[in-house]
Short mmCIF file of C-alpha atoms in Angstrom, two decimals:
data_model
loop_
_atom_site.label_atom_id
_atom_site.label_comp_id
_atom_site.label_asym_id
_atom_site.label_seq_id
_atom_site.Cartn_x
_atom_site.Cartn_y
_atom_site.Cartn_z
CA UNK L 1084 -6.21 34.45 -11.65
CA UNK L 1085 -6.07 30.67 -9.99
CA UNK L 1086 -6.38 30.51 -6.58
CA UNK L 1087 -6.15 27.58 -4.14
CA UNK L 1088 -6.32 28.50 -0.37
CA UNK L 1089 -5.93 25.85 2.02
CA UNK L 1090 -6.99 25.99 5.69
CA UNK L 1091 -7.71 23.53 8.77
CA UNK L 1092 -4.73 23.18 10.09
CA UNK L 1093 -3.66 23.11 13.81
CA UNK L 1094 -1.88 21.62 16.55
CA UNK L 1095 -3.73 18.44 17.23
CA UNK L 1096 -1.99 15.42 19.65
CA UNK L 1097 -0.89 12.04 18.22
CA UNK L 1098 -3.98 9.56 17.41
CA UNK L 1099 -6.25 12.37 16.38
CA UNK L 1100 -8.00 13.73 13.37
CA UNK L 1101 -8.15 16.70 11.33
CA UNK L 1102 -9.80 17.50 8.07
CA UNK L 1103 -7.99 19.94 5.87
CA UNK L 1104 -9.55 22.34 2.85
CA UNK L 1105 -8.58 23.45 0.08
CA UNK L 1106 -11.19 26.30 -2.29
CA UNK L 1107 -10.59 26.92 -5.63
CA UNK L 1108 -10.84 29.61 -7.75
CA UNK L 1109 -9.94 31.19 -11.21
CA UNK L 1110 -9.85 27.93 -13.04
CA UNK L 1111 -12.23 24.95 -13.94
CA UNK L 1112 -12.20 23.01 -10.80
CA UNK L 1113 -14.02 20.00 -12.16
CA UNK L 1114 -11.59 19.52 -15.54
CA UNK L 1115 -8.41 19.06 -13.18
CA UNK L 1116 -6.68 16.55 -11.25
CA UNK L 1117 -5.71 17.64 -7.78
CA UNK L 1118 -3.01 16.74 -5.50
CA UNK L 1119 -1.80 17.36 -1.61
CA UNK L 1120 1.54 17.85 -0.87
CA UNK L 1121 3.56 18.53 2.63
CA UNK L 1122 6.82 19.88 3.35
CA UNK L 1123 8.94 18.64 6.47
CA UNK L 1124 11.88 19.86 7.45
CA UNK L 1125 13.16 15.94 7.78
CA UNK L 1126 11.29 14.95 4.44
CA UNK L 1127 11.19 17.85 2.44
CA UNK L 1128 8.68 17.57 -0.29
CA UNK L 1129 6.17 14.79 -0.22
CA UNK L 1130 3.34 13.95 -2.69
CA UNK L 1131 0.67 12.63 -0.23
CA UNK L 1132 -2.42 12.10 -2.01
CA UNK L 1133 -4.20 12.64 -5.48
CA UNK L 1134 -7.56 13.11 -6.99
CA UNK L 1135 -8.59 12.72 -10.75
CA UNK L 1136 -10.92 15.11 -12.31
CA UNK L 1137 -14.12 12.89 -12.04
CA UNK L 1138 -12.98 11.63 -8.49
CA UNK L 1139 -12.63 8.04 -10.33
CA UNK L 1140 -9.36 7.51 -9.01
CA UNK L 1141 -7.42 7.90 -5.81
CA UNK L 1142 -4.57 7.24 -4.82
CA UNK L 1143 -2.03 8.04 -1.83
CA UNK L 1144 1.80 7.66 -0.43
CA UNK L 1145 2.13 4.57 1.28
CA UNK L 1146 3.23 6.27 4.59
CA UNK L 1147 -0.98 7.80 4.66
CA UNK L 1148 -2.72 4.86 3.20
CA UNK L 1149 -5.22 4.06 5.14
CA UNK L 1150 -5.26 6.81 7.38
CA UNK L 1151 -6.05 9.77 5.14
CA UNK L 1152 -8.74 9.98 2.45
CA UNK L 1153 -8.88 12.96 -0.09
CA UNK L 1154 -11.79 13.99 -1.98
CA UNK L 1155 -13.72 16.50 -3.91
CA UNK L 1156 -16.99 18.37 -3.70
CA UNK L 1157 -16.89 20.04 -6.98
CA UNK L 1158 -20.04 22.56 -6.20
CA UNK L 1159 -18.47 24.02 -4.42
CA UNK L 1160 -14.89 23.80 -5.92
CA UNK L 1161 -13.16 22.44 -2.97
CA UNK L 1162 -10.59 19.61 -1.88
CA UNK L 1163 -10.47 18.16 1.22
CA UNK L 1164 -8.33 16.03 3.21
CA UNK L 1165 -9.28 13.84 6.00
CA UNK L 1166 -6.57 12.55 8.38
CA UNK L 1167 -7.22 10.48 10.71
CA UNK L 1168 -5.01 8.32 13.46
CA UNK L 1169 -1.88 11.27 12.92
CA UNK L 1170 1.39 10.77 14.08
CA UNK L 1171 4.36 13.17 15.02
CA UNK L 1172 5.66 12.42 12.00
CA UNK L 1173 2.93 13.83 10.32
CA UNK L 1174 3.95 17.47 11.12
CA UNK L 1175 3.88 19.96 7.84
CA UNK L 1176 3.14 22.21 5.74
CA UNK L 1177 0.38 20.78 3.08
CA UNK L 1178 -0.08 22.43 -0.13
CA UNK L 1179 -2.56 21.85 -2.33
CA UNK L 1180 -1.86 21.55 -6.20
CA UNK L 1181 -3.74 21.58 -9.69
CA UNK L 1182 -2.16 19.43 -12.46
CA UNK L 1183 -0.84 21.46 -15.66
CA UNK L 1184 -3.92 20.17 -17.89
CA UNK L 1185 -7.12 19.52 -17.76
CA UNK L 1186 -8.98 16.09 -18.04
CA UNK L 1187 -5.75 14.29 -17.62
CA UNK L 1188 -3.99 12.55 -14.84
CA UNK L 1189 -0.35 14.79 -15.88
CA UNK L 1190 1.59 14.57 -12.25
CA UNK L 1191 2.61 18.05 -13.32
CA UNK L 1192 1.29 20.39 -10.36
CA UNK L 1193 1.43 23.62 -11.77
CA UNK L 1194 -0.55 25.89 -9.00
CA UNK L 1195 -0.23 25.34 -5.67
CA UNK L 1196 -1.91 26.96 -2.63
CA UNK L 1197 0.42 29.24 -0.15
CA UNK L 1198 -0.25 25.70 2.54
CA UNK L 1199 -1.56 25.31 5.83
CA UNK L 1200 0.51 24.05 9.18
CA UNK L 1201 -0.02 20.80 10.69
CA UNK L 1202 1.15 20.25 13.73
CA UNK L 1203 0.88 16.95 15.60
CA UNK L 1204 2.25 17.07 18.95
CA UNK L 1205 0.83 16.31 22.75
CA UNK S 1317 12.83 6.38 -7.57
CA UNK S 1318 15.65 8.63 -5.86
CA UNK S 1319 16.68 12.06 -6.97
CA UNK S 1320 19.96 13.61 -5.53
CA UNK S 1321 20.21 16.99 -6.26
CA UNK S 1322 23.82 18.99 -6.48
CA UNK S 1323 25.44 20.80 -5.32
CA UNK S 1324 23.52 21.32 -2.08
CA UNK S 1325 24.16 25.67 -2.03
CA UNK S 1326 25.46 26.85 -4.51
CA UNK S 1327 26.96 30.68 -4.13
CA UNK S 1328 26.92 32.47 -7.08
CA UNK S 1329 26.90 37.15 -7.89
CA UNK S 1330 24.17 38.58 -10.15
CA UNK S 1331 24.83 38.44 -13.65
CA UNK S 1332 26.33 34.70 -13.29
CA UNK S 1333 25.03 31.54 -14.70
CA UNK S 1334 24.14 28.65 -12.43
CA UNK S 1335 23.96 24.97 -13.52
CA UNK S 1336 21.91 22.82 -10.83
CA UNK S 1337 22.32 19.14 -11.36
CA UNK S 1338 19.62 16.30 -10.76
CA UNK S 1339 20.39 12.64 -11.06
CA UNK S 1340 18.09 9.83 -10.56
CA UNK S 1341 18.38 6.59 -9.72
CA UNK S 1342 16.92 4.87 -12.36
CA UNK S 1343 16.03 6.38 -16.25
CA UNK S 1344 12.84 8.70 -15.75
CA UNK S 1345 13.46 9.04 -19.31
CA UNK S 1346 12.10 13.02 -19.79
CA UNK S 1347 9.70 13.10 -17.02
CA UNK S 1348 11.87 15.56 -15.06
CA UNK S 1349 10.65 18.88 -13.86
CA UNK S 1350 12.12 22.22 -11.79
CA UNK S 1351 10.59 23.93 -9.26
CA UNK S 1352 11.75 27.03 -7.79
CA UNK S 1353 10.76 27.92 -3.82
CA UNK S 1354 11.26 31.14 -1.94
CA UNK S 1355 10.85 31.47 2.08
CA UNK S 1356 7.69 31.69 3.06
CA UNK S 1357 5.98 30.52 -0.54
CA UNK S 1358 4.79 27.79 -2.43
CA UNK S 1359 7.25 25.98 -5.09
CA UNK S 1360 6.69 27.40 -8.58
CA UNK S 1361 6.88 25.32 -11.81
CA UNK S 1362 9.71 26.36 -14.13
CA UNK S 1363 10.87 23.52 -16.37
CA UNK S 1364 8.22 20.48 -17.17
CA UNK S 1365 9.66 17.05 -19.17
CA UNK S 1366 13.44 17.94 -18.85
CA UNK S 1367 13.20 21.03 -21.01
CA UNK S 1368 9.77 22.72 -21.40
CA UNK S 1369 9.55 26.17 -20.21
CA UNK S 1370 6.42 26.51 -17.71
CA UNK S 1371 3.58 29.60 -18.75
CA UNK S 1372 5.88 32.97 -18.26
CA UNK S 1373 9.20 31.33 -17.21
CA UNK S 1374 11.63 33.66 -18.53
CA UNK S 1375 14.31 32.10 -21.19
CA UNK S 1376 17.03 32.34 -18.99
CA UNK S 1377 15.61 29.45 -17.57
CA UNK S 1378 16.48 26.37 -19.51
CA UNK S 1379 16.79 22.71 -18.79
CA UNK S 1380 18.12 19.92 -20.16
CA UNK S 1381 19.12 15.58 -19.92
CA UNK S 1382 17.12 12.72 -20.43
CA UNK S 1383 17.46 9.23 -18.75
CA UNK S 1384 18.85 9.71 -14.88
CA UNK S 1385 20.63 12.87 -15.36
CA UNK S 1386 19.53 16.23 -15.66
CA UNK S 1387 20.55 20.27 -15.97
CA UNK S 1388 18.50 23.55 -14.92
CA UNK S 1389 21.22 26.27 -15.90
CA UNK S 1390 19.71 29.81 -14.84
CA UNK S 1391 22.25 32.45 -17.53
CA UNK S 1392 22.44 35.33 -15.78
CA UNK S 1393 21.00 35.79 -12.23
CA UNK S 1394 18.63 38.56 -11.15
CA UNK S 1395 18.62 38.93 -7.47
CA UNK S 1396 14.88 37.31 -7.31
CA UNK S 1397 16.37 34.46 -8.66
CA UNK S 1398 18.21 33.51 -5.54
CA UNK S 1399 16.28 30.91 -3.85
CA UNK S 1400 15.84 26.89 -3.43
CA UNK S 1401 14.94 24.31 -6.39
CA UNK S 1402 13.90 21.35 -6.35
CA UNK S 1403 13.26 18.79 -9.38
CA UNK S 1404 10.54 16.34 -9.32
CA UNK S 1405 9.70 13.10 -11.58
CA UNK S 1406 6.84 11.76 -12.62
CA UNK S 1407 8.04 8.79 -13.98
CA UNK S 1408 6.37 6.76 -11.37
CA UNK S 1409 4.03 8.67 -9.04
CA UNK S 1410 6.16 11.65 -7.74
CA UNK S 1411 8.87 12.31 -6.44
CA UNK S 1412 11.38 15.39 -5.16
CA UNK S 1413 15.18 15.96 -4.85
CA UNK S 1414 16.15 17.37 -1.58
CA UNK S 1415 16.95 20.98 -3.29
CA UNK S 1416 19.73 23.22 -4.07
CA UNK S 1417 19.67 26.57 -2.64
CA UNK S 1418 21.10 29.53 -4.85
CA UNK S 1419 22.58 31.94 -2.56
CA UNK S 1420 23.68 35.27 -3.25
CA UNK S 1421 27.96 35.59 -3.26
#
């Protein structure tokens, strides 16, 4: 069965930083392409950030580049998100996601994690 | 690239069909996809590339269009199916409609 459990978020006050995780399991980490998403009530659903299967390529929504940086530690089948200089706006749910296939770049998230709350507020 | 999603709820009995619209604002040619979200859960891939049912999707799940607009039609509701969808293209980089919610009549 794939899992993907995220965890790391909290309440944290405008400027700060948080690092959010995500561990894998049922699946071939390494072979996939994994994304972050949030959910807002004012935005909805958001891509924020995605990693290719041999971390060659990453790339993010414009409204985090430059503040967040995503990567992989595939050991020890995890994703991580680092956010740094976070804003009210910020505020969410994040998921993460596995793409449909593996060894591809697919956009096609087809297992997500149940998320983790974000809340930036002072 | 914009997707507007209709109608926003959509009220509908068990044992009804519902036809969710999705129209973008440029051609995403086939790159269209459904997700389906209930409270408290993560969004669930149905429909992938306008009409491909995702692994164990039942059939009464089907979508359909190509170019900027598209169809999930759902024939015959079971009560779990009442919840919020969303479609999603990957056209260029991702991204979501602002949902229709299926509510129960």
């Amino acid at each position: 069965e794939i899992r993907l459990v995220e965890s790391g978020g909290i309440v944290v006050q405008p400027g700060g930083s948080l690092r959010l995780s995500c561990a894998a399991s049922g699946f071939t980490f390494e072979d996939y392409t994994m994304y972050w998403f949030r959910q807002t009530p004012a935005m909805g659903l958001e891509w924020v950030s995605q990693i290719t299967w041999d971390g060659s390529g990453t790339y993010y929504a414009d409204s985090v580049k430059g503040r967040f940086t995503i990567s992989r530690d595939d050991n020890k089948k995890s994703l991580f998100l680092e956010m740094k200089n976070l804003r009210p706006e910020d505020t969410g749910l994040y998921y993460c996601a596995k793409d449909m296939s593996s060894l591809q770049l697919q956009l096609l998230p087809d297992s997500w994690g149940q998320g983790t709350l974000v809340t930036v507020s002072s | 690239i914009v997707l507007t999603q209709s109608p926003a709820t959509l009220s509908l009995s068990p044992g009804e069909s519902a036809t969710l619209s999705c129209r973008a604002s440029q051609s995403i040619s086939t790159y269209l996809a459904w997700y389906q979200q209930k409270p408290g859960q993560a969004p669930r891939l149905l429909i992938y590339d306008s009409y491909h049912r995702a692994t164990g999707i039942p059939a009464r799940f089907s979508g359909s269009g190509s170019g900027t607009d598209f169809t999930l039609t759902i024939s015959g509701l079971e009560p779990e199916d009442f919840a919020v969808y969303y479609c999603q293209q990957r056209k260029n980089y991702f991204t979501f409609g602002q949902g229709t919610k299926l509510e129960i009549k």
